[in-house]
Coordinates of C-alpha atoms in Angstrom, one line a residue:
Chain A
M305 CA 32.2 102.1 -21.4
A306 CA 31.3 99.1 -23.5
R307 CA 35.0 98.2 -23.5
S308 CA 35.3 98.2 -20.7
V309 CA 33.0 94.5 -19.1
I310 CA 34.9 93.2 -22.4
L311 CA 37.6 91.0 -20.5
G312 CA 41.1 91.1 -22.0
I313 CA 42.0 88.8 -25.2
S314 CA 44.2 86.5 -23.0
Q315 CA 41.5 86.2 -19.8
R316 CA 39.2 84.9 -23.2
R317 CA 41.4 82.8 -24.6
A318 CA 41.9 80.8 -21.1
F319 CA 38.1 81.4 -20.8
R320 CA 37.3 79.3 -24.1
K321 CA 40.4 76.8 -23.8
L322 CA 38.2 76.3 -19.9
L323 CA 35.3 75.9 -22.1
G324 CA 36.6 73.3 -23.9
N325 CA 38.7 71.5 -21.2
S326 CA 35.3 70.9 -19.6
R327 CA 33.3 69.3 -22.5
S328 CA 34.2 65.8 -22.1
R329 CA 33.5 66.2 -18.2
L330 CA 30.5 67.9 -18.5
Y331 CA 29.3 65.4 -20.8
R332 CA 30.0 62.9 -19.1
M333 CA 27.9 64.4 -16.2
A334 CA 25.1 64.9 -18.0
Y335 CA 25.3 61.5 -19.4
A336 CA 25.3 59.9 -16.0
W337 CA 22.0 62.5 -14.8
T338 CA 20.2 61.7 -18.0
H339 CA 21.6 58.6 -19.4
N340 CA 20.6 59.7 -22.6
P341 CA 23.4 60.5 -25.1
H342 CA 21.5 63.5 -27.8
L343 CA 20.4 65.0 -24.6
A344 CA 23.4 65.5 -22.5
D345 CA 24.7 66.7 -25.5
D346 CA 22.3 69.3 -26.2
L347 CA 22.6 70.1 -22.3
V348 CA 26.2 70.6 -22.6
Q349 CA 25.9 72.4 -25.4
Q350 CA 23.7 75.0 -23.7
T351 CA 25.7 75.6 -20.8
L352 CA 28.6 76.1 -22.9
C353 CA 26.7 78.8 -24.7
K354 CA 25.4 80.4 -21.4
A355 CA 28.9 80.3 -20.3
L356 CA 30.1 82.2 -22.9
S357 CA 27.2 84.5 -22.4
N358 CA 27.2 85.1 -19.2
Q359 CA 31.4 85.0 -18.4
K360 CA 31.2 88.3 -16.6
Q361 CA 28.9 86.7 -13.9
L362 CA 31.8 84.8 -13.2
K363 CA 33.8 86.1 -10.4
D364 CA 36.2 84.2 -9.2
P365 CA 38.1 81.9 -11.9
G366 CA 39.5 78.8 -9.2
A367 CA 35.4 78.8 -9.0
A368 CA 34.9 77.9 -13.1
E369 CA 34.6 74.5 -12.7
A370 CA 31.9 74.6 -9.8
W371 CA 30.0 77.7 -11.6
L372 CA 29.9 75.3 -15.1
F373 CA 28.2 72.3 -13.2
R374 CA 25.6 74.9 -11.3
I375 CA 24.8 75.8 -15.3
L376 CA 23.8 72.3 -16.8
S377 CA 22.4 71.1 -12.9
N378 CA 20.1 74.7 -14.2
C379 CA 20.3 73.6 -17.9
L380 CA 18.8 70.3 -16.7
K381 CA 16.2 71.8 -14.2
D382 CA 14.8 73.9 -17.6
Y383 CA 14.7 70.9 -19.2
Y384 CA 12.4 69.3 -17.0
R385 CA 10.0 72.1 -16.3
T386 CA 9.1 73.3 -19.6
K387 CA 10.3 70.5 -22.1
R388 CA 9.1 67.4 -20.5
E389 CA 5.9 67.2 -22.1
V390 CA 7.1 68.0 -26.1
L391 CA 10.0 65.2 -26.4
S392 CA 9.9 64.5 -29.5
A393 CA 11.0 60.5 -30.6
E394 CA 14.3 61.9 -31.2
E395 CA 14.5 62.2 -27.4
L396 CA 13.7 58.4 -26.7
V397 CA 16.9 56.3 -26.4
I398 CA 17.4 53.0 -26.5
V399 CA 20.2 53.2 -23.5
D400 CA 21.2 49.4 -23.9
D401 CA 20.7 47.9 -27.4
R402 CA 23.3 44.9 -26.8
T403 CA 21.7 41.8 -25.5
P404 CA 24.1 40.6 -22.3
E405 CA 25.5 37.9 -24.5
H406 CA 27.3 40.4 -26.6
E407 CA 28.3 42.0 -24.0
S408 CA 32.1 41.1 -21.9
E409 CA 32.1 41.1 -18.4
E410 CA 33.6 44.7 -17.9
Q411 CA 30.7 45.5 -20.4
Q412 CA 28.2 43.4 -18.4
L413 CA 29.2 45.2 -14.7
V414 CA 29.0 48.8 -16.4
S415 CA 25.6 48.4 -17.7
K416 CA 24.6 46.9 -14.4
V417 CA 25.7 49.8 -12.7
R418 CA 24.4 52.4 -15.0
R419 CA 21.1 50.6 -15.1
A420 CA 21.1 51.1 -11.2
V421 CA 22.5 54.7 -11.3
R422 CA 19.2 55.5 -13.4
K423 CA 16.9 53.8 -10.5
L424 CA 18.0 56.4 -8.7
P425 CA 15.7 59.7 -7.7
L426 CA 18.1 62.2 -9.8
P427 CA 18.8 64.5 -6.6
Q428 CA 20.6 61.4 -5.0
C429 CA 21.4 60.5 -8.3
Q430 CA 23.2 64.5 -9.2
V431 CA 24.7 64.5 -5.5
I432 CA 26.7 60.8 -5.8
T433 CA 27.9 61.3 -9.3
L434 CA 29.3 64.6 -8.4
V435 CA 31.0 63.2 -5.5
D436 CA 32.0 60.5 -7.0
L437 CA 32.8 60.9 -10.9
E438 CA 34.4 65.2 -10.4
G439 CA 35.4 64.1 -6.9
F440 CA 34.2 67.8 -6.0
T441 CA 33.5 68.2 -1.8
Y442 CA 30.7 68.6 -0.4
A443 CA 30.5 71.6 0.0
T444 CA 31.6 72.4 -4.1
V445 CA 28.2 70.2 -4.6
A446 CA 25.9 72.1 -1.9
D447 CA 27.2 75.1 -4.1
V448 CA 27.2 73.6 -7.5
L449 CA 23.7 72.0 -6.4
E450 CA 22.3 75.4 -4.2
I451 CA 21.3 72.7 -1.2
P452 CA 23.0 72.8 2.0
V453 CA 25.8 70.0 3.1
G454 CA 23.1 68.6 5.0
T455 CA 21.1 67.5 2.5
V456 CA 24.3 66.8 0.3
M457 CA 25.2 64.7 2.6
S458 CA 22.1 62.5 3.5
R459 CA 21.2 61.8 -0.2
L460 CA 24.2 60.7 -0.7
C461 CA 23.5 58.4 1.9
R462 CA 20.7 57.2 0.4
G463 CA 21.7 56.9 -2.7
R464 CA 24.8 54.7 -1.8
R465 CA 22.2 52.8 0.1
S466 CA 20.1 52.6 -2.6
L467 CA 23.2 51.5 -5.0
R468 CA 23.7 48.9 -2.3
E469 CA 20.4 47.0 -2.5
F470 CA 20.2 47.1 -6.6
L471 CA 24.0 45.4 -6.7
T472 CA 23.9 43.2 -4.5
D473 CA 24.7 40.6 -6.8
I474 CA 28.3 42.3 -7.9
R475 CA 30.5 40.8 -5.6
P476 CA 33.9 38.4 -6.0
Q477 CA 33.2 35.2 -6.3
P478 CA 34.8 33.4 -2.9
E479 CA 36.9 30.4 -4.1
S480 CA 34.7 27.9 -2.2
A481 CA 31.6 28.5 -4.5
R482 CA 33.2 28.3 -7.7
T483 CA 34.4 24.8 -6.2
A484 CA 30.8 23.8 -5.1
K485 CA 29.6 24.6 -9.1
L486 CA 32.4 22.2 -10.2
M487 CA 31.7 19.5 -7.6
G488 CA 28.0 19.8 -9.4
I489 CA 29.1 19.5 -13.2
K490 CA 30.3 16.0 -12.0
Chain B
M897 CA 31.7 44.7 18.9
K898 CA 30.0 47.4 19.3
K899 CA 32.0 50.0 18.6
D900 CA 31.5 50.4 15.0
E901 CA 27.8 50.9 15.4
H902 CA 29.0 54.4 17.0
Y903 CA 29.8 55.5 13.4
S904 CA 27.1 56.2 11.2
E905 CA 26.8 56.0 7.4
E906 CA 27.3 59.5 6.9
Q907 CA 30.5 59.7 8.8
L908 CA 32.0 56.5 6.8
N909 CA 30.7 58.3 3.6
A910 CA 32.5 60.7 5.1
F911 CA 35.5 59.1 5.6
V912 CA 35.5 57.0 2.3
D913 CA 35.3 61.3 0.4
G914 CA 37.9 62.5 2.2
E915 CA 35.4 64.7 3.7
L916 CA 36.5 64.1 7.5
D917 CA 39.6 65.6 9.1
P918 CA 43.2 63.8 9.8
E919 CA 42.1 63.3 13.6
E920 CA 38.8 62.2 12.7
K921 CA 40.1 60.1 10.1
S922 CA 42.5 58.5 12.1
R923 CA 39.8 57.5 14.6
L924 CA 38.0 55.8 12.2
Y925 CA 40.6 54.5 10.6
N926 CA 42.0 52.8 13.9
A927 CA 38.4 51.6 14.6
S928 CA 38.6 49.9 11.6
E929 CA 41.5 47.8 12.4
R930 CA 39.8 46.9 15.6
S931 CA 36.4 46.3 14.2
P932 CA 36.3 43.8 11.0
D933 CA 32.5 44.6 10.7
L934 CA 33.4 48.5 10.9
D935 CA 36.2 47.7 8.3
Q936 CA 33.5 46.1 6.3
R937 CA 31.1 48.4 5.7
L938 CA 33.5 51.2 5.2
C939 CA 34.7 48.5 2.1
R940 CA 30.7 48.7 1.0
Q941 CA 31.0 52.2 0.9
R942 CA 34.1 52.5 -0.4
K943 CA 32.9 49.6 -3.6
M944 CA 30.3 51.9 -4.4
K945 CA 32.1 54.9 -5.1
D946 CA 34.9 52.8 -7.0
L947 CA 31.7 50.8 -9.3
V948 CA 30.1 54.2 -10.0
Q949 CA 33.5 55.6 -11.0
H950 CA 34.4 52.8 -13.1
A951 CA 30.8 52.5 -14.4
Y952 CA 31.3 56.4 -15.8
K953 CA 35.0 56.2 -16.6
D954 CA 35.1 55.9 -20.1
V955 CA 31.8 57.9 -21.8
P956 CA 32.8 58.3 -25.2
L957 CA 31.9 62.0 -26.7
P958 CA 28.8 61.9 -29.6
F959 CA 30.0 62.4 -32.4
R960 CA 29.3 66.4 -33.7
S961 CA 30.8 67.0 -37.3
G962 CA 33.3 69.5 -36.3
G963 CA 34.0 68.0 -33.1
T964 CA 33.6 71.5 -31.5
P965 CA 31.8 72.5 -27.7
L966 CA 29.6 74.6 -29.5
A967 CA 29.4 73.5 -33.0
R968 CA 25.4 71.3 -32.3
T969 CA 21.7 72.8 -32.8
G970 CA 20.0 70.2 -31.2
F971 CA 16.8 69.8 -29.3
L972 CA 16.9 72.4 -27.0
G973 CA 18.7 74.6 -29.9
R974 CA 15.4 73.6 -31.8
M975 CA 13.5 74.5 -29.4
I976 CA 14.5 78.3 -28.8
A977 CA 14.6 78.7 -33.3
A978 CA 11.2 77.4 -32.9
G979 CA 10.5 79.9 -30.1
F980 CA 11.4 82.5 -32.3
L981 CA 9.9 81.5 -35.3
I982 CA 6.6 81.2 -33.9
A983 CA 7.1 84.8 -32.1
I984 CA 8.2 86.6 -35.4
G985 CA 5.8 85.0 -37.4
L986 CA 3.0 85.8 -34.9
S987 CA 4.0 89.8 -35.4
T988 CA 4.3 89.9 -38.8
G989 CA 1.1 88.4 -39.6
I990 CA -0.9 88.9 -42.7
I991 CA 2.5 89.9 -44.3
A992 CA 4.1 86.8 -43.6
H993 CA 1.5 84.8 -45.2
Q994 CA 2.0 86.8 -47.7
Y995 CA 5.3 86.5 -48.0
L996 CA 5.5 82.3 -47.2
D997 CA 3.3 82.3 -50.3
Q998 CA 5.1 83.9 -52.5
R999 CA 8.0 81.5 -51.7
Q1000 CA 5.9 78.6 -52.0
I1001 CA 7.8 77.6 -55.3
D1002 CA 11.3 78.0 -53.3
T1003 CA 9.7 76.1 -50.6
G1004 CA 9.3 73.0 -52.3
S1005 CA 12.4 72.7 -54.0
V1006 CA 13.8 73.6 -50.7
T1007 CA 11.7 71.2 -48.6
A1008 CA 12.6 68.7 -51.1
N1009 CA 16.3 69.0 -50.2
A1010 CA 15.4 69.2 -46.6
A1011 CA 14.2 65.4 -47.0
L1012 CA 18.3 64.1 -48.0
P1013 CA 19.9 62.8 -45.1
V1014 CA 22.4 65.2 -44.2
H1015 CA 25.8 63.8 -42.9
K1016 CA 28.3 66.5 -42.2
I1017 CA 26.7 69.7 -41.3
D1018 CA 29.6 72.6 -40.9
K1019 CA 27.6 75.7 -41.5
Y1020 CA 26.3 78.0 -38.2
L1021 CA 24.5 80.9 -38.0
L1022 CA 24.4 82.4 -35.3
H1023 CA 21.5 85.0 -34.1
V1024 CA 21.8 88.1 -32.4
V1025 CA 18.6 89.8 -30.9
S1026 CA 20.5 91.7 -27.5
G1027 CA 21.9 95.0 -27.6
E1028 CA 23.8 94.1 -24.3
P1029 CA 27.9 94.1 -25.0
E1030 CA 28.0 90.7 -23.5
Q1031 CA 25.8 89.1 -25.3
M1032 CA 26.8 90.5 -29.1
M1033 CA 30.7 89.8 -27.7
A1034 CA 29.6 86.2 -26.5
A1035 CA 28.4 85.7 -30.5
L1036 CA 31.5 86.9 -31.7
E1037 CA 33.9 84.2 -29.0
H1038 CA 31.4 81.7 -30.2
A1039 CA 31.8 82.4 -33.8
T1040 CA 35.5 82.9 -33.4
Y1041 CA 35.8 79.5 -31.5
L1042 CA 33.6 77.5 -34.2
L1043 CA 36.4 78.8 -36.4
E1044 CA 39.4 78.4 -34.5
S1045 CA 38.0 74.8 -33.4
A1046 CA 38.0 74.1 -37.1
R1047 CA 39.7 70.4 -38.0
S1048 CA 42.5 71.1 -40.1
G1049 CA 41.7 71.3 -43.7
E1050 CA 37.4 71.2 -42.7
D1051 CA 35.6 74.0 -44.4
R1052 CA 33.3 76.0 -41.6
Q1053 CA 31.1 78.4 -42.6
V1054 CA 29.7 81.0 -40.0
E1055 CA 27.3 83.5 -40.4
I1056 CA 25.4 86.3 -38.1
I1057 CA 22.3 87.7 -38.2
A1058 CA 21.8 90.9 -36.0
N1059 CA 17.9 92.4 -35.5
E1060 CA 15.8 93.7 -32.9
R1061 CA 18.4 95.9 -30.5
G1062 CA 20.9 93.2 -31.7
L1063 CA 21.3 95.2 -34.8
D1064 CA 23.4 97.9 -32.8
L1065 CA 26.4 95.0 -33.4
L1066 CA 26.6 96.2 -36.9
R1067 CA 25.8 100.0 -36.8
S1068 CA 29.1 101.9 -37.4
D1069 CA 28.4 104.5 -35.4
V1070 CA 27.1 102.7 -32.4
T1071 CA 29.2 99.1 -32.3
P1072 CA 31.9 98.6 -29.5
F1073 CA 33.3 95.9 -31.9
A1074 CA 33.7 97.1 -35.3
K1075 CA 37.6 95.7 -34.9
E1076 CA 36.1 92.1 -34.1
I1077 CA 33.9 92.3 -37.0
A1078 CA 36.8 93.3 -39.4
T1079 CA 38.8 90.5 -37.9
L1080 CA 35.7 88.1 -38.6
Q1081 CA 35.0 89.1 -41.9
Q1082 CA 38.9 88.7 -42.6
N1083 CA 38.1 84.5 -41.8
D1084 CA 35.0 84.9 -44.6
V1085 CA 32.5 85.2 -41.1
V1086 CA 29.4 87.3 -43.4
F1087 CA 26.9 89.5 -41.1
Y1088 CA 23.8 90.3 -41.6
A1089 CA 22.1 93.3 -40.6
C1090 CA 18.3 92.8 -40.8
S1091 CA 16.0 94.7 -43.3
K1092 CA 13.3 94.7 -41.0
T1093 CA 14.9 96.0 -38.2
I1094 CA 16.8 98.9 -40.2
Q1095 CA 13.5 99.6 -41.9
R1096 CA 11.5 100.0 -39.0
L1097 CA 14.5 102.9 -37.4
E1098 CA 14.7 104.5 -41.0
E1099 CA 10.9 104.8 -40.4
K1100 CA 11.4 106.3 -36.9
G1101 CA 14.2 109.1 -38.0
V1102 CA 17.1 107.4 -37.4
T1103 CA 19.7 107.1 -39.8
V1104 CA 21.3 103.6 -39.8
Q1105 CA 25.3 103.2 -40.9
L1106 CA 26.2 99.9 -40.8
V1107 CA 29.6 98.3 -40.5
P1108 CA 31.6 97.7 -44.2
F1109 CA 30.8 94.6 -45.9
T1110 CA 27.7 94.0 -44.0
N1111 CA 24.7 92.5 -46.1
P1112 CA 21.4 94.8 -45.0
N1113 CA 19.4 92.6 -47.5
Y1114 CA 17.4 89.9 -45.5
T1115 CA 15.4 90.5 -43.1
A1116 CA 16.0 87.6 -40.1
L1117 CA 13.1 85.5 -40.5
D1118 CA 14.0 85.3 -43.8
R1119 CA 18.0 84.2 -42.8
V1120 CA 17.0 81.8 -40.0
V1121 CA 14.1 80.0 -42.5
T1122 CA 16.1 80.0 -45.3
R1123 CA 19.6 78.2 -43.5
M1124 CA 17.5 75.9 -41.1
Q1125 CA 16.0 74.6 -44.6
E1126 CA 19.1 74.4 -45.9
G1127 CA 20.4 72.2 -43.2
W1128 CA 22.6 74.8 -41.5
N1129 CA 23.2 74.7 -37.1
Y1130 CA 20.8 77.9 -35.7
E1131 CA 22.0 79.3 -32.3
K1132 CA 20.3 82.1 -30.4
I1133 CA 23.0 83.8 -28.7

């Protein structure tokens, strides 16, 4: 009986490969949700362990990616529900330890956008990152986060609106503005 | 000019995210050609998407000694381990207290060692407590994964300790995984059967037969405590 629940060797290998290949994407998502490299790494670790333990629950291999991200989301939920109050000093992360002077223009842009994303409420952040980074459809995001599609759309809307407000100063500088600046120096 | 106001932000997002059907998409695209305002609104939405993609296009994975996805015991892992130790500690009560007293000298030396910085940890203790075949298999899979994902030339040690219902994994007359265990043993994975669990079963009249080369000389508590003090990664499956 026990044997009957065990997947075939090739399936198990394929599953392990899937987990290995998904790690960097899961980490990127966990990082975008927490902006804490240690916590993100732990969450991914938990996600992969849970996926291994519960691989039998995965009925449709085509839905494996959404399934993994759902586990990740639930791990984060569990973390905030039960562990927040016992955060150790190790969990406190200085996200930006470089000063703007030391950053290239591109790094500054990246930092600025990440800071803006960090300001978003987690539900909005999750929807935006799942849509934008993973390219998931709204239906898949709804499945991952276990919310209705309408909620996905409204969170996306509010999230992007907030991002726009946080990032108002990021726009290409018009030629006229540059000229005006130079004239001022003169 | 008013036309673009018919399109809500949700619709513009759906356009940018490729969620509209071809007909709606064409309609909105044509409308944006006619209306600079609508076009600008669309650009703004797309810009937010592009910025987010750009900001996270390069998120390097944190360094981990083995470069394996399942290879580090972090905060959550330690919490699980701590929970396990607390539970065991409470249940063993005075005996555990006396036991720890007896280990005073050893603990002192191990603590001193633990204070040293550990730069590279490539030792893993997996702990099986469940009698469910899926969980047992997950532990064996995990061990296999750890071995397979070790970098070439890297020495990685993996041990598996089983107690409570998880002991079934190592009971030769019960386990469905004797072959898998033998294969892992050939790859130097060490298996421990908790002596306390064996004792309890024998007290109930159960004859415990273990798969060959299983070490029955330690309690799960002892193995977990010792290995964690020695800097091993601990994971409860």
